[in-house]
């Protein structure tokens, strides 16, 4: 991958910057309403690196006292296929006992990553754990995991942009698109 023109990597735009921003504002409003009368502290956890852009945008639409933190996890599997063997690369900087936790993730695919995270955070004594994900690839799910707040459902296609990468690049595209097939090497 080289060159300055990012458009060459994009096949189709699925969601424009405007569509994304409108939806993220709606989700933020919904979260604000749902957590308004909580009794516990709210901790919003962004999952690096894919959720970084969604996390930044979403937080600006949550009109509540929140703390934020980040985790980084990797799921080891054959090639780009996720597996149940999830490992924590960067952990939280604080205990979460008794807190309401909102996990912010870019996309739920098989659901292995989030299944591991939800179980892990509940085991640490979180009062509640919910999931906000920008995209939901439901066709690919092999776990019972569901997003509590979902930006958009998408078909089983590899997507890039708005935090999501291809070989660690293209996360900075402001829209969500499919990858130009000439870049697939599988
Ligand atoms: P899961 O454990 O299979 O649900 O994997 C979820 C993770 O895989 C997401 O957090 C993404 O990092 C990555 N992922 C899944 N599908 C895509 C995609 O279409 N584009 C970019 N990353 C993806
Ligand atoms: Mg991810």
Coordinates of C-alpha atoms and ligand atoms in Angstrom, one line a residue:
X1 CA 0.0 0.0 0.0
X2 CA 1.4 3.3 -1.0
X3 CA 0.3 6.6 -2.5
X4 CA -1.6 9.6 -1.2
X5 CA -5.0 9.0 -2.7
X6 CA -7.1 7.0 -0.2
X7 CA -10.1 6.9 -2.6
X8 CA -8.2 4.2 -4.7
X9 CA -8.7 1.7 -1.8
X10 CA -12.4 2.2 -1.7
X11 CA -14.9 0.1 -3.7
X12 CA -18.3 1.4 -2.4
X13 CA -19.2 3.9 0.2
X14 CA -21.7 2.3 2.6
X15 CA -22.2 5.2 5.0
X16 CA -21.2 8.8 4.4
X17 CA -19.6 11.0 7.0
X18 CA -23.0 12.8 7.4
X19 CA -24.9 9.6 7.8
X20 CA -22.5 8.4 10.4
X21 CA -22.5 11.6 12.4
X22 CA -26.3 11.7 12.4
X23 CA -26.5 8.1 13.7
X24 CA -23.8 8.6 16.3
X25 CA -25.7 11.7 17.7
X26 CA -28.9 9.5 18.0
X27 CA -27.0 6.8 19.8
X28 CA -25.4 9.3 22.2
X29 CA -28.9 10.8 22.9
X30 CA -30.3 7.3 23.6
X31 CA -27.4 6.4 25.9
X32 CA -27.8 9.7 27.8
X33 CA -31.5 8.9 28.3
X34 CA -30.9 5.3 29.3
X35 CA -28.2 6.1 31.9
X36 CA -29.7 9.3 33.3
X37 CA -31.1 7.8 36.4
X38 CA -28.4 5.3 37.2
X39 CA -27.1 4.7 40.7
X40 CA -23.6 3.6 39.8
X41 CA -20.7 5.4 38.1
X42 CA -20.6 5.1 34.4
X43 CA -17.3 4.0 32.7
X44 CA -17.1 4.1 28.9
X45 CA -14.4 1.7 27.6
X46 CA -13.1 2.1 24.1
X47 CA -11.6 -0.9 22.4
X48 CA -8.4 0.1 20.6
X49 CA -7.7 0.7 17.9
X50 CA -10.8 0.2 15.8
X51 CA -13.2 2.0 18.1
X52 CA -11.1 5.1 18.6
X53 CA -12.9 7.3 16.1
X54 CA -16.4 6.2 17.1
X55 CA -15.5 6.6 20.7
X56 CA -14.3 10.2 20.2
X57 CA -17.5 11.1 18.3
X58 CA -19.9 9.3 20.6
X59 CA -18.5 10.8 23.8
X60 CA -19.4 14.3 22.6
X61 CA -23.0 13.3 22.4
X62 CA -23.2 11.7 25.9
X63 CA -24.5 14.4 28.2
X64 CA -23.6 12.7 31.5
X65 CA -20.8 12.5 34.0
X66 CA -18.7 9.7 32.6
X67 CA -15.2 8.3 33.1
X68 CA -13.4 6.9 30.1
X69 CA -10.7 4.2 29.7
X70 CA -9.4 2.0 26.9
X71 CA -8.5 -1.6 26.4
X72 CA -6.7 -3.3 23.6
X73 CA -7.3 -7.0 22.9
X74 CA -6.3 -9.3 20.2
X75 CA -7.9 -12.5 19.1
X76 CA -5.5 -15.1 17.7
X77 CA -6.8 -17.2 14.8
X78 CA -5.9 -18.3 11.3
X79 CA -5.2 -15.1 9.2
X80 CA -7.9 -12.5 9.6
X81 CA -10.4 -15.0 11.1
X82 CA -11.2 -14.2 14.7
X83 CA -11.0 -17.0 17.3
X84 CA -12.2 -17.6 20.8
X85 CA -8.6 -17.2 22.1
X86 CA -8.8 -13.5 23.1
X87 CA -5.9 -11.8 24.9
X88 CA -5.7 -8.5 26.7
X89 CA -2.8 -6.4 25.3
X90 CA -3.7 -3.2 27.3
X91 CA -5.8 -3.4 30.4
X92 CA -7.9 -0.8 32.3
X93 CA -6.2 1.6 34.6
X94 CA -8.8 1.2 37.4
X95 CA -11.0 -1.3 39.1
X96 CA -14.6 -1.5 37.8
X97 CA -16.3 -3.0 40.8
X98 CA -19.9 -1.7 41.1
X99 CA -19.7 0.5 38.0
X100 CA -21.9 0.6 35.0
X101 CA -19.7 -0.2 32.0
X102 CA -20.4 0.7 28.4
X103 CA -18.0 -1.0 25.9
X104 CA -17.5 0.9 22.7
X105 CA -16.5 -1.2 19.7
X106 CA -16.2 -0.7 16.0
X107 CA -17.8 -3.8 14.7
X108 CA -19.3 -7.1 16.0
X109 CA -18.3 -9.9 13.7
X110 CA -18.2 -13.4 15.2
X111 CA -18.7 -11.9 18.6
X112 CA -15.8 -13.7 20.2
X113 CA -14.0 -10.5 21.2
X114 CA -17.1 -9.0 23.0
X115 CA -18.1 -12.3 24.5
X116 CA -14.7 -12.5 26.2
X117 CA -14.8 -8.9 27.3
X118 CA -18.3 -8.9 28.7
X119 CA -17.5 -12.1 30.7
X120 CA -14.2 -10.7 31.8
X121 CA -15.7 -7.3 33.0
X122 CA -18.6 -8.9 34.8
X123 CA -16.2 -11.2 36.6
X124 CA -14.4 -8.1 37.9
X125 CA -17.6 -7.0 39.6
X126 CA -19.0 -4.5 37.1
X127 CA -22.6 -3.6 38.1
X128 CA -23.7 -3.8 34.4
X129 CA -22.0 -4.2 31.0
X130 CA -23.5 -3.0 27.8
X131 CA -22.2 -2.7 24.3
X132 CA -22.3 0.1 21.8
X133 CA -21.0 -0.9 18.3
X134 CA -20.9 1.1 15.1
X135 CA -21.5 -1.8 12.9
X136 CA -23.1 -5.2 13.3
X137 CA -22.3 -8.1 10.9
X138 CA -25.0 -10.4 12.2
X139 CA -24.6 -13.1 9.5
X140 CA -21.1 -13.9 10.8
X141 CA -22.1 -14.3 14.5
X142 CA -21.1 -17.5 16.2
X143 CA -21.8 -16.3 19.8
X144 CA -24.9 -15.0 21.4
X145 CA -23.5 -11.5 21.7
X146 CA -25.7 -8.6 20.6
X147 CA -25.0 -4.9 20.7
X148 CA -27.3 -2.8 23.0
X149 CA -26.7 0.2 20.8
X150 CA -25.9 -0.5 17.1
X151 CA -25.0 2.1 14.5
X152 CA -25.9 0.1 11.4
X153 CA -26.3 -3.5 10.4
X154 CA -24.1 -4.6 7.5
X155 CA -23.8 -7.6 5.2
X156 CA -20.8 -9.9 5.3
X157 CA -18.3 -7.7 3.6
X158 CA -15.0 -6.4 4.7
X159 CA -15.3 -2.7 5.6
X160 CA -12.8 0.1 6.1
X161 CA -12.7 3.6 7.5
X162 CA -14.1 5.4 10.5
X163 CA -11.5 3.6 12.7
X164 CA -11.6 0.3 10.8
X165 CA -8.5 -0.9 9.1
X166 CA -7.0 -2.9 6.3
X167 CA -3.5 -4.0 7.3
X168 CA -3.5 -1.3 10.0
X169 CA -4.3 1.5 7.5
X170 CA -7.3 3.4 6.2
X171 CA -8.6 4.0 9.7
X172 CA -8.7 7.7 9.0
X173 CA -11.3 7.6 6.2
X174 CA -14.2 9.8 7.5
X175 CA -16.7 7.4 5.9
X176 CA -17.3 3.6 6.0
X177 CA -16.7 1.8 2.7
X178 CA -15.9 -1.6 1.3
X179 CA -12.3 -2.4 0.3
X180 CA -11.5 -2.4 -3.4
X181 CA -11.2 -6.1 -4.3
X182 CA -7.8 -5.6 -6.0
X183 CA -6.3 -5.2 -2.4
X184 CA -7.6 -8.6 -1.1
X185 CA -4.8 -11.1 -0.8
X186 CA -6.4 -14.2 0.6
Ligands
LIG1 P1 -15.1 -10.6 16.4 O1 -14.3 -11.1 17.6 O2 -15.0 -11.7 15.3 O3 -16.4 -10.1 16.6 O4 -14.2 -9.5 15.8 C1 -14.4 -8.2 15.9 C2 -13.2 -7.4 15.5 O5 -12.7 -7.9 14.2 C3 -13.5 -6.0 15.3 O6 -13.3 -5.3 16.5 C4 -12.6 -5.5 14.2 O7 -11.4 -5.1 14.8 C5 -12.3 -6.7 13.4 N1 -13.2 -6.8 12.2 C6 -14.2 -7.6 11.9 N2 -14.8 -7.3 10.7 C7 -14.1 -6.3 10.2 C8 -14.2 -5.5 8.9 O8 -15.0 -5.8 8.1 N3 -13.2 -4.5 8.8 C9 -12.3 -4.2 9.7 N4 -12.2 -4.9 10.9 C10 -13.0 -5.9 11.1
LIG2 MG1 -11.6 -4.2 17.0

